[in-house]
mmCIF file of C-alpha atoms in Angstrom:
data_model
loop_
_atom_site.group_PDB
_atom_site.id
_atom_site.type_symbol
_atom_site.label_atom_id
_atom_site.label_comp_id
_atom_site.label_asym_id
_atom_site.label_seq_id
_atom_site.Cartn_x
_atom_site.Cartn_y
_atom_site.Cartn_z
ATOM 1 C CA UNK A 1 -33.105 24.672 12.824
ATOM 2 C CA UNK A 2 -33.261 21.005 11.933
ATOM 3 C CA UNK A 3 -32.538 19.903 8.360
ATOM 4 C CA UNK A 4 -35.658 18.841 6.473
ATOM 5 C CA UNK A 5 -34.414 15.608 4.965
ATOM 6 C CA UNK A 6 -37.897 14.867 3.639
ATOM 7 C CA UNK A 7 -37.292 17.545 0.989
ATOM 8 C CA UNK A 8 -34.493 15.526 -0.577
ATOM 9 C CA UNK A 9 -35.523 13.199 -3.419
ATOM 10 C CA UNK A 10 -34.884 9.572 -2.585
ATOM 11 C CA UNK A 11 -33.765 8.706 -6.136
ATOM 12 C CA UNK A 12 -30.948 11.255 -5.969
ATOM 13 C CA UNK A 13 -29.739 9.956 -2.624
ATOM 14 C CA UNK A 14 -29.905 6.366 -3.859
ATOM 15 C CA UNK A 15 -27.776 7.215 -6.908
ATOM 16 C CA UNK A 16 -25.240 8.984 -4.693
ATOM 17 C CA UNK A 17 -25.138 6.015 -2.293
ATOM 18 C CA UNK A 18 -24.612 3.621 -5.196
ATOM 19 C CA UNK A 19 -21.724 5.783 -6.389
ATOM 20 C CA UNK A 20 -20.123 5.654 -2.928
ATOM 21 C CA UNK A 21 -20.457 1.864 -3.027
ATOM 22 C CA UNK A 22 -19.008 1.724 -6.546
ATOM 23 C CA UNK A 23 -16.006 3.717 -5.330
ATOM 24 C CA UNK A 24 -15.469 1.266 -2.503
ATOM 25 C CA UNK A 25 -15.656 -1.699 -4.889
ATOM 26 C CA UNK A 26 -13.317 -0.041 -7.391
ATOM 27 C CA UNK A 27 -10.777 1.608 -5.064
ATOM 28 C CA UNK A 28 -11.019 -0.442 -1.866
ATOM 29 C CA UNK A 29 -9.353 1.212 1.131
ATOM 30 C CA UNK A 30 -8.332 4.206 -0.993
ATOM 31 C CA UNK A 31 -11.951 5.173 -1.712
ATOM 32 C CA UNK A 32 -13.252 8.134 0.258
ATOM 33 C CA UNK A 33 -16.507 7.674 2.120
ATOM 34 C CA UNK A 34 -17.828 8.446 5.575
ATOM 35 C CA UNK A 35 -16.399 5.199 6.990
ATOM 36 C CA UNK A 36 -12.987 5.267 5.320
ATOM 37 C CA UNK A 37 -9.856 5.899 7.382
ATOM 38 C CA UNK A 38 -8.580 8.614 5.016
ATOM 39 C CA UNK A 39 -10.665 11.461 6.436
ATOM 40 C CA UNK A 40 -7.634 13.750 6.086
ATOM 41 C CA UNK A 41 -8.621 13.997 2.408
ATOM 42 C CA UNK A 42 -11.338 16.413 3.536
ATOM 43 C CA UNK A 43 -8.718 19.092 4.099
ATOM 44 C CA UNK A 44 -6.393 18.208 1.205
ATOM 45 C CA UNK A 45 -7.111 21.116 -1.128
ATOM 46 C CA UNK A 46 -5.203 19.599 -4.070
ATOM 47 C CA UNK A 47 -7.245 16.379 -3.820
ATOM 48 C CA UNK A 48 -10.452 18.411 -3.545
ATOM 49 C CA UNK A 49 -9.588 20.461 -6.633
ATOM 50 C CA UNK A 50 -8.950 17.218 -8.551
ATOM 51 C CA UNK A 51 -12.363 15.950 -7.473
ATOM 52 C CA UNK A 52 -13.967 19.206 -8.687
ATOM 53 C CA UNK A 53 -12.263 18.804 -12.051
ATOM 54 C CA UNK A 54 -13.467 15.213 -12.287
ATOM 55 C CA UNK A 55 -17.022 16.288 -11.413
ATOM 56 C CA UNK A 56 -16.899 18.901 -14.199
ATOM 57 C CA UNK A 57 -16.075 16.102 -16.652
ATOM 58 C CA UNK A 58 -19.185 14.237 -15.476
ATOM 59 C CA UNK A 59 -21.272 17.415 -15.891
ATOM 60 C CA UNK A 60 -20.137 17.776 -19.512
ATOM 61 C CA UNK A 61 -20.879 14.121 -20.259
ATOM 62 C CA UNK A 62 -24.297 14.557 -18.657
ATOM 63 C CA UNK A 63 -24.925 17.623 -20.846
ATOM 64 C CA UNK A 64 -24.088 15.530 -23.916
ATOM 65 C CA UNK A 65 -26.517 12.842 -22.738
ATOM 66 C CA UNK A 66 -29.306 15.351 -22.134
ATOM 67 C CA UNK A 67 -28.661 16.976 -25.517
ATOM 68 C CA UNK A 68 -29.037 13.583 -27.206
ATOM 69 C CA UNK A 69 -25.430 13.422 -28.389
ATOM 70 C CA UNK A 70 -24.926 10.116 -26.591
ATOM 71 C CA UNK A 71 -27.470 7.651 -25.145
ATOM 72 C CA UNK A 72 -28.683 8.406 -21.612
ATOM 73 C CA UNK A 73 -27.674 4.966 -20.372
ATOM 74 C CA UNK A 74 -24.216 4.894 -21.976
ATOM 75 C CA UNK A 75 -21.185 4.726 -19.712
ATOM 76 C CA UNK A 76 -21.184 5.686 -16.085
ATOM 77 C CA UNK A 77 -23.939 7.134 -13.921
ATOM 78 C CA UNK A 78 -22.794 10.721 -14.391
ATOM 79 C CA UNK A 79 -25.639 12.107 -12.288
ATOM 80 C CA UNK A 80 -24.635 9.782 -9.437
ATOM 81 C CA UNK A 81 -21.020 10.898 -9.813
ATOM 82 C CA UNK A 82 -22.047 14.554 -9.603
ATOM 83 C CA UNK A 83 -24.183 13.778 -6.541
ATOM 84 C CA UNK A 84 -21.205 11.993 -4.929
ATOM 85 C CA UNK A 85 -18.997 14.997 -5.599
ATOM 86 C CA UNK A 86 -21.545 17.414 -4.162
ATOM 87 C CA UNK A 87 -21.948 15.425 -0.957
ATOM 88 C CA UNK A 88 -18.207 14.919 -0.570
ATOM 89 C CA UNK A 89 -17.447 18.590 -1.244
ATOM 90 C CA UNK A 90 -20.129 19.728 1.196
ATOM 91 C CA UNK A 91 -18.508 17.530 3.857
ATOM 92 C CA UNK A 92 -15.070 18.882 2.937
ATOM 93 C CA UNK A 93 -16.199 22.497 3.113
ATOM 94 C CA UNK A 94 -17.653 21.837 6.561
ATOM 95 C CA UNK A 95 -14.248 20.556 7.689
ATOM 96 C CA UNK A 96 -12.308 23.387 6.032
ATOM 97 C CA UNK A 97 -14.602 26.029 7.529
ATOM 98 C CA UNK A 98 -13.955 24.641 11.033
ATOM 99 C CA UNK A 99 -10.262 25.540 10.692
#
């Protein structure tokens, strides 16, 4: 079965891609992305747990934005950060499941 990429909303993928780029600009060689040399991070469970915790923080901020407690455009792109985490964790789980 081939993945049906046409089902994925472009806006969500764009926000995730922008977050990957932001990570590269902010963290340089230490940023994780598909082209970075630190692919061993995909099997570093402690690092992955930290990323999950960080994603949860973005979820809570996003909840506050949606609830009107803070402006939607204040601070970081929390939705993009959550999308980044989901893509990264899906890649990591693929690597961990191979072992």
